mmCIF file of C-alpha atoms in Angstrom:
data_model
loop_
_atom_site.group_PDB
_atom_site.id
_atom_site.type_symbol
_atom_site.label_atom_id
_atom_site.label_comp_id
_atom_site.label_asym_id
_atom_site.label_seq_id
_atom_site.Cartn_x
_atom_site.Cartn_y
_atom_site.Cartn_z
ATOM 1 C CA GLU U 1 1.970 -20.613 9.685
ATOM 2 C CA ASN U 2 3.848 -18.378 12.146
ATOM 3 C CA MET U 3 4.857 -15.093 11.095
ATOM 4 C CA ILE U 4 8.392 -14.159 9.586
ATOM 5 C CA GLU U 5 9.974 -12.252 12.639
ATOM 6 C CA LYS U 6 10.412 -8.376 12.516
ATOM 7 C CA LYS U 7 13.478 -6.194 12.657
ATOM 8 C CA ASN U 8 13.230 -3.165 14.595
ATOM 9 C CA ILE U 9 14.162 0.312 12.217
ATOM 10 C CA LEU U 10 13.805 2.868 13.467
ATOM 11 C CA GLY U 11 10.819 1.944 15.725
ATOM 12 C CA VAL U 12 9.590 0.471 13.065
ATOM 13 C CA GLY U 13 8.808 -3.632 12.296
ATOM 14 C CA ILE U 14 10.247 -4.215 8.912
ATOM 15 C CA THR U 15 9.730 -8.016 8.089
ATOM 16 C CA ASN U 16 12.892 -9.599 7.534
ATOM 17 C CA GLY U 17 12.275 -11.616 4.934
ATOM 18 C CA THR U 18 13.410 -12.872 0.808
ATOM 19 C CA LYS U 19 11.076 -12.044 -1.901
ATOM 20 C CA GLU U 20 10.629 -15.567 -1.627
ATOM 21 C CA GLU U 21 9.516 -16.063 1.788
ATOM 22 C CA ILE U 22 7.151 -13.642 1.268
ATOM 23 C CA LEU U 23 5.477 -14.629 -1.399
ATOM 24 C CA GLU U 24 4.987 -17.939 -0.361
ATOM 25 C CA TYR U 25 3.737 -16.736 3.176
ATOM 26 C CA ILE U 26 1.427 -14.861 1.504
ATOM 27 C CA VAL U 27 0.095 -17.547 -1.085
ATOM 28 C CA LYS U 28 -0.538 -19.988 1.388
ATOM 29 C CA ASN U 29 -2.023 -18.040 3.852
ATOM 30 C CA LEU U 30 -4.472 -17.845 0.978
ATOM 31 C CA GLU U 31 -4.262 -21.396 0.523
ATOM 32 C CA ASN U 32 -5.209 -22.236 3.873
ATOM 33 C CA PHE U 33 -6.995 -19.049 4.922
ATOM 34 C CA ARG U 34 -6.499 -19.025 8.005
ATOM 35 C CA LYS U 35 -6.596 -14.520 9.295
ATOM 36 C CA LYS U 36 -6.759 -11.420 7.280
ATOM 37 C CA LEU U 37 -3.716 -10.172 6.630
ATOM 38 C CA PHE U 38 -2.577 -6.455 6.319
ATOM 39 C CA PHE U 39 0.571 -5.358 4.617
ATOM 40 C CA VAL U 40 2.809 -2.127 4.097
ATOM 41 C CA THR U 41 5.588 -1.308 2.042
ATOM 42 C CA PRO U 42 7.581 1.184 4.145
ATOM 43 C CA ASN U 43 10.531 3.352 2.426
ATOM 44 C CA PRO U 44 12.303 6.120 4.264
ATOM 45 C CA GLU U 45 9.775 8.751 3.719
ATOM 46 C CA PHE U 46 7.458 6.772 5.601
ATOM 47 C CA LEU U 47 9.963 6.135 9.265
ATOM 48 C CA VAL U 48 10.587 10.136 9.291
ATOM 49 C CA LEU U 49 6.529 10.400 9.074
ATOM 50 C CA ALA U 50 6.295 7.753 11.443
ATOM 51 C CA ASN U 51 8.978 9.593 14.036
ATOM 52 C CA LYS U 52 7.004 12.442 13.931
ATOM 53 C CA ASN U 53 3.519 10.303 13.402
ATOM 54 C CA PRO U 54 2.914 8.326 16.841
ATOM 55 C CA LYS U 55 -0.558 7.140 15.101
ATOM 56 C CA PHE U 56 1.091 6.245 11.814
ATOM 57 C CA LYS U 57 4.049 4.448 13.572
ATOM 58 C CA ASN U 58 1.495 2.212 15.447
ATOM 59 C CA VAL U 59 -0.689 1.310 12.351
ATOM 60 C CA LEU U 60 2.836 0.404 10.316
ATOM 61 C CA ASN U 61 3.305 -2.069 13.675
ATOM 62 C CA ARG U 62 0.316 -3.233 13.379
ATOM 63 C CA ALA U 63 1.153 -4.819 9.621
ATOM 64 C CA ASP U 64 1.432 -8.039 9.766
ATOM 65 C CA LEU U 65 4.046 -7.445 7.402
ATOM 66 C CA ALA U 66 6.216 -4.331 6.791
ATOM 67 C CA SER U 67 8.495 -5.425 3.659
ATOM 68 C CA SER U 68 11.339 -3.087 3.001
ATOM 69 C CA ASP U 69 10.413 0.096 -0.230
ATOM 70 C CA GLY U 70 13.891 1.527 -0.149
ATOM 71 C CA ILE U 71 17.362 0.741 -0.801
ATOM 72 C CA GLY U 72 17.531 3.696 1.693
ATOM 73 C CA ILE U 73 16.082 1.128 4.555
ATOM 74 C CA ILE U 74 18.510 -1.765 3.856
ATOM 75 C CA ILE U 75 21.791 0.329 3.861
ATOM 76 C CA ALA U 76 20.580 1.703 7.538
ATOM 77 C CA ALA U 77 19.968 -1.794 8.667
ATOM 78 C CA LYS U 78 23.103 -2.788 7.582
ATOM 79 C CA PHE U 79 24.615 0.279 9.091
ATOM 80 C CA LEU U 80 22.769 -0.630 12.139
ATOM 81 C CA GLY U 81 23.509 -3.833 12.453
ATOM 82 C CA LYS U 82 20.639 -5.247 11.783
ATOM 83 C CA SER U 83 21.003 -6.420 8.297
ATOM 84 C CA LEU U 84 17.812 -7.425 6.134
ATOM 85 C CA LYS U 85 17.240 -9.865 4.314
ATOM 86 C CA GLY U 86 16.585 -8.075 1.317
ATOM 87 C CA ARG U 87 14.382 -4.913 -0.607
ATOM 88 C CA PHE U 88 11.143 -5.831 -2.289
ATOM 89 C CA THR U 89 9.583 -2.627 -3.653
ATOM 90 C CA GLY U 90 5.630 -2.004 -4.043
ATOM 91 C CA ILE U 91 6.068 -1.870 -8.058
ATOM 92 C CA ASP U 92 8.235 -5.445 -7.752
ATOM 93 C CA LEU U 93 5.567 -6.745 -5.191
ATOM 94 C CA VAL U 94 2.095 -6.251 -6.882
ATOM 95 C CA GLU U 95 4.630 -7.711 -9.973
ATOM 96 C CA SER U 96 5.285 -10.790 -8.589
ATOM 97 C CA LEU U 97 1.807 -11.650 -6.280
ATOM 98 C CA CYS U 98 0.037 -11.280 -9.896
ATOM 99 C CA LYS U 99 3.023 -13.351 -11.637
ATOM 100 C CA GLU U 100 2.301 -15.765 -8.093
ATOM 101 C CA VAL U 101 -1.304 -16.086 -8.370
ATOM 102 C CA ALA U 102 -2.201 -15.926 -12.214
ATOM 103 C CA ARG U 103 -2.208 -19.638 -12.503
ATOM 104 C CA LYS U 104 -4.232 -20.023 -9.256
ATOM 105 C CA PRO U 105 -7.621 -19.484 -8.605
ATOM 106 C CA ILE U 106 -7.116 -16.107 -6.349
ATOM 107 C CA THR U 107 -8.631 -12.781 -7.177
ATOM 108 C CA VAL U 108 -6.998 -9.598 -6.649
ATOM 109 C CA GLY U 109 -8.277 -5.944 -7.247
ATOM 110 C CA PHE U 110 -7.028 -2.311 -7.590
ATOM 111 C CA LEU U 111 -8.455 0.269 -5.266
ATOM 112 C CA GLY U 112 -6.664 3.893 -5.540
ATOM 113 C CA GLY U 113 -5.050 5.547 -8.223
ATOM 114 C CA ARG U 114 -6.647 8.727 -10.465
ATOM 115 C CA SER U 115 -8.346 8.930 -13.011
ATOM 116 C CA GLY U 116 -8.247 5.749 -14.376
ATOM 117 C CA VAL U 117 -4.840 4.592 -13.594
ATOM 118 C CA ALA U 118 -6.739 1.432 -10.983
ATOM 119 C CA GLU U 119 -7.978 0.491 -14.956
ATOM 120 C CA LYS U 120 -4.747 0.899 -16.614
ATOM 121 C CA THR U 121 -2.563 -0.907 -14.103
ATOM 122 C CA ALA U 122 -4.848 -4.162 -13.778
ATOM 123 C CA GLU U 123 -5.234 -4.015 -18.058
ATOM 124 C CA CYS U 124 -1.682 -3.641 -18.308
ATOM 125 C CA LEU U 125 -0.797 -6.556 -15.625
ATOM 126 C CA GLN U 126 -3.165 -9.311 -17.518
ATOM 127 C CA LYS U 127 -1.573 -8.897 -20.626
ATOM 128 C CA LYS U 128 1.419 -9.863 -18.931
ATOM 129 C CA TYR U 129 0.250 -12.484 -16.393
ATOM 130 C CA PRO U 130 -2.985 -14.039 -18.627
ATOM 131 C CA GLY U 131 -5.063 -15.780 -16.042
ATOM 132 C CA LEU U 132 -5.035 -13.287 -13.444
ATOM 133 C CA LYS U 133 -8.353 -13.060 -11.714
ATOM 134 C CA VAL U 134 -9.137 -9.205 -11.583
ATOM 135 C CA ASN U 135 -12.611 -8.130 -9.667
ATOM 136 C CA PHE U 136 -12.331 -5.116 -8.657
ATOM 137 C CA VAL U 137 -11.155 -2.126 -9.851
ATOM 138 C CA ARG U 138 -12.651 1.213 -8.097
ATOM 139 C CA GLU U 139 -10.994 4.830 -7.684
ATOM 140 C CA GLU U 140 -12.606 4.855 -4.094
ATOM 141 C CA TRP U 141 -14.007 1.850 -2.090
ATOM 142 C CA PRO U 142 -18.064 1.988 -3.271
ATOM 143 C CA LYS U 143 -20.315 3.934 -0.332
ATOM 144 C CA GLY U 144 -23.264 2.007 0.853
ATOM 145 C CA ASN U 145 -26.153 3.834 2.596
ATOM 146 C CA ILE U 146 -25.225 6.571 4.173
ATOM 147 C CA ASP U 147 -27.685 6.961 7.233
ATOM 148 C CA ASP U 148 -27.268 10.469 9.831
ATOM 149 C CA ARG U 149 -30.395 10.795 11.570
ATOM 150 C CA GLY U 150 -32.806 10.048 9.575
ATOM 151 C CA LEU U 151 -30.830 10.476 5.944
ATOM 152 C CA LYS U 152 -30.879 7.296 3.696
ATOM 153 C CA VAL U 153 -29.368 7.790 0.839
ATOM 154 C CA GLU U 154 -27.985 4.910 -1.837
ATOM 155 C CA GLY U 155 -25.046 5.085 -2.616
ATOM 156 C CA SER U 156 -24.298 3.690 -5.875
ATOM 157 C CA ASN U 157 -26.960 6.182 -7.789
ATOM 158 C CA LEU U 158 -25.631 9.200 -6.655
ATOM 159 C CA ASN U 159 -25.192 11.910 -8.123
ATOM 160 C CA ILE U 160 -21.006 14.055 -6.929
ATOM 161 C CA GLU U 161 -23.527 16.793 -5.931
ATOM 162 C CA ASP U 162 -25.612 15.004 -3.683
ATOM 163 C CA ARG U 163 -22.595 12.819 -2.710
ATOM 164 C CA LYS U 164 -21.085 16.372 -1.290
ATOM 165 C CA SER U 165 -24.511 17.579 -0.070
ATOM 166 C CA ILE U 166 -24.976 14.698 2.197
ATOM 167 C CA ASN U 167 -20.883 14.914 3.089
ATOM 168 C CA LEU U 168 -21.248 18.846 3.920
ATOM 169 C CA ARG U 169 -24.368 17.456 6.351
ATOM 170 C CA SER U 170 -22.613 14.956 7.727
ATOM 171 C CA SER U 171 -19.800 17.133 8.663
ATOM 172 C CA ILE U 172 -23.050 19.868 9.797
ATOM 173 C CA LEU U 173 -24.022 17.350 12.497
ATOM 174 C CA LYS U 174 -20.832 16.611 13.876
ATOM 175 C CA THR U 175 -22.236 12.527 13.878
ATOM 176 C CA PRO U 176 -20.066 9.922 12.200
ATOM 177 C CA SER U 177 -21.731 8.822 9.219
ATOM 178 C CA SER U 178 -22.498 4.878 9.934
ATOM 179 C CA THR U 179 -21.232 4.006 6.278
ATOM 180 C CA VAL U 180 -22.365 0.558 4.933
ATOM 181 C CA TYR U 181 -20.225 -0.171 1.949
ATOM 182 C CA HIS U 182 -21.901 -1.594 -0.611
ATOM 183 C CA LEU U 183 -19.878 -4.595 -1.301
ATOM 184 C CA PRO U 184 -18.496 -6.164 -4.467
ATOM 185 C CA SER U 185 -20.397 -9.078 -5.328
ATOM 186 C CA LYS U 186 -17.699 -11.598 -4.763
ATOM 187 C CA SER U 187 -14.457 -11.528 -2.041
ATOM 188 C CA ILE U 188 -11.219 -9.751 -3.045
ATOM 189 C CA ASP U 189 -8.793 -12.515 -2.411
ATOM 190 C CA ILE U 190 -5.851 -9.367 -2.656
ATOM 191 C CA LEU U 191 -6.758 -6.070 -2.942
ATOM 192 C CA PHE U 192 -3.849 -3.563 -3.950
ATOM 193 C CA VAL U 193 -4.448 -0.205 -1.860
ATOM 194 C CA ALA U 194 -2.952 3.107 -3.451
ATOM 195 C CA PHE U 195 -4.220 6.001 -1.828
ATOM 196 C CA GLY U 196 -0.435 7.071 -0.911
ATOM 197 C CA ALA U 197 1.008 6.540 2.480
ATOM 198 C CA PRO U 198 -0.405 7.660 5.670
ATOM 199 C CA LYS U 199 -3.772 7.570 3.921
ATOM 200 C CA GLN U 200 -4.228 4.002 2.596
ATOM 201 C CA GLU U 201 -2.457 2.174 5.487
ATOM 202 C CA PHE U 202 -5.247 4.016 7.851
ATOM 203 C CA TRP U 203 -7.821 3.270 5.299
ATOM 204 C CA ILE U 204 -6.750 -0.642 5.172
ATOM 205 C CA ASN U 205 -6.488 -0.287 9.568
ATOM 206 C CA GLU U 206 -9.952 1.499 9.858
ATOM 207 C CA ASN U 207 -11.660 -1.069 6.768
ATOM 208 C CA LEU U 208 -9.965 -4.170 6.640
ATOM 209 C CA ASP U 209 -12.188 -6.126 9.323
ATOM 210 C CA LYS U 210 -15.241 -5.497 7.347
ATOM 211 C CA ILE U 211 -14.807 -5.631 3.397
ATOM 212 C CA PRO U 212 -14.528 -8.902 2.205
ATOM 213 C CA VAL U 213 -10.653 -9.166 1.232
ATOM 214 C CA LYS U 214 -8.510 -11.167 2.594
ATOM 215 C CA ILE U 215 -4.960 -9.699 2.267
ATOM 216 C CA ALA U 216 -4.904 -5.947 1.390
ATOM 217 C CA ILE U 217 -1.508 -4.206 0.896
ATOM 218 C CA GLY U 218 -0.700 -0.732 0.142
ATOM 219 C CA VAL U 219 1.651 0.611 -1.940
ATOM 220 C CA GLY U 220 1.546 3.909 -2.493
ATOM 221 C CA GLY U 221 2.554 4.630 -6.124
ATOM 222 C CA ALA U 222 3.029 1.249 -7.935
ATOM 223 C CA PHE U 223 -0.289 1.652 -9.993
ATOM 224 C CA ASP U 224 1.414 5.302 -11.623
ATOM 225 C CA TYR U 225 5.537 3.111 -12.977
ATOM 226 C CA ILE U 226 3.273 -0.278 -13.903
ATOM 227 C CA SER U 227 0.564 1.445 -15.739
ATOM 228 C CA GLY U 228 2.967 3.514 -17.340
ATOM 229 C CA LYS U 229 1.561 6.550 -16.363
ATOM 230 C CA THR U 230 5.546 7.765 -14.712
ATOM 231 C CA PRO U 231 8.778 6.339 -16.501
ATOM 232 C CA ARG U 232 10.599 3.536 -13.964
ATOM 233 C CA ALA U 233 14.632 4.153 -13.870
ATOM 234 C CA PRO U 234 16.649 1.732 -15.723
ATOM 235 C CA LEU U 235 16.986 -1.716 -14.608
ATOM 236 C CA PHE U 236 20.960 -0.786 -14.255
ATOM 237 C CA LEU U 237 20.137 2.324 -12.338
ATOM 238 C CA ARG U 238 17.702 -0.136 -9.536
ATOM 239 C CA SER U 239 19.526 -2.787 -9.476
ATOM 240 C CA ILE U 240 22.497 -0.607 -8.206
ATOM 241 C CA GLY U 241 20.313 1.813 -6.061
ATOM 242 C CA PHE U 242 19.954 5.035 -7.792
ATOM 243 C CA GLU U 243 16.542 4.807 -8.621
ATOM 244 C CA TRP U 244 15.601 7.599 -5.878
ATOM 245 C CA LEU U 245 17.874 9.724 -8.734
ATOM 246 C CA PHE U 246 16.147 9.082 -12.038
ATOM 247 C CA ARG U 247 12.821 10.253 -9.904
ATOM 248 C CA LEU U 248 14.134 13.709 -9.177
ATOM 249 C CA ILE U 249 15.284 14.316 -12.459
ATOM 250 C CA VAL U 250 12.110 13.414 -14.175
ATOM 251 C CA GLN U 251 10.443 14.813 -11.340
ATOM 252 C CA PRO U 252 11.925 17.460 -9.817
ATOM 253 C CA TRP U 253 9.130 18.105 -7.854
ATOM 254 C CA ARG U 254 9.923 15.655 -5.319
ATOM 255 C CA ILE U 255 13.032 17.452 -4.073
ATOM 256 C CA LYS U 256 10.563 17.617 -0.818
ATOM 257 C CA ARG U 257 10.445 13.988 -0.821
ATOM 258 C CA GLN U 258 13.982 13.595 -1.226
ATOM 259 C CA LEU U 259 14.654 15.932 1.353
ATOM 260 C CA SER U 260 13.371 13.228 3.854
ATOM 261 C CA LEU U 261 15.839 11.034 3.222
ATOM 262 C CA VAL U 262 18.208 13.826 4.702
ATOM 263 C CA LYS U 263 16.389 13.772 7.758
ATOM 264 C CA PHE U 264 16.130 9.920 7.604
ATOM 265 C CA ILE U 265 19.338 9.375 7.389
ATOM 266 C CA TRP U 266 19.915 11.861 10.408
ATOM 267 C CA LEU U 267 17.129 10.490 12.346
ATOM 268 C CA VAL U 268 19.729 6.874 11.351
ATOM 269 C CA PHE U 269 23.131 7.995 13.068
ATOM 270 C CA LYS U 270 21.374 9.819 15.967
ATOM 271 C CA GLU U 271 20.019 5.811 16.543
ATOM 272 C CA LYS U 272 23.496 4.919 16.172
ATOM 273 C CA LEU U 273 25.349 7.075 18.289
#
């Protein structure tokens, strides 16, 4: 099973596949499992950040799949003469994948999202796609024994204060705390990780090999929308690519994020020239 080809947009490889091709690629990989997959959903903001932060760019380019999460990337690709087959936002990806695997013996997990958003997301998706097998929902990945020069503590029954003092002690000792994870009891086929970029991409890159997960996908703010915490733009606005405008009106504090779009457009023009 060959990887779907990527096109280089501002130094980051973006998967050039339709929604159907990407879903099929994921499901096939799970049905005859060969290797763990790392999946990212870059939007223009990612590419602006990757331009400033080579470490982030590197991690994005290590991903097996990178679907474009913004109309901006599609337009830029076209403008640069590298048309992409389509966009696949993080929200759509989570929904379509859950729909696709609900009737199959494939399990999903939800990691991240503040204050119960992950649970709410899992509930909404199970309602929408009966049969969806959710076997992991946590805000943080469970930490296990933190072993720091003889400092051994069971992770699961620590209260917050103990945890803080251990973290403090680790940082004072300046030793990397070697963390053994308390693993979930079953393996997770698809783990959706919503820590926001670039934290989620760094986390997946660092941990995917050590955790019982076959595919990890960084999905940013998708949980907020699926759980209904943040309203989504009406379909007609989305279909003409104006979701960003709606978000700006609903969440004016996003203006800083929208300014990175201006930076993105500038980078695209620079590239073209």
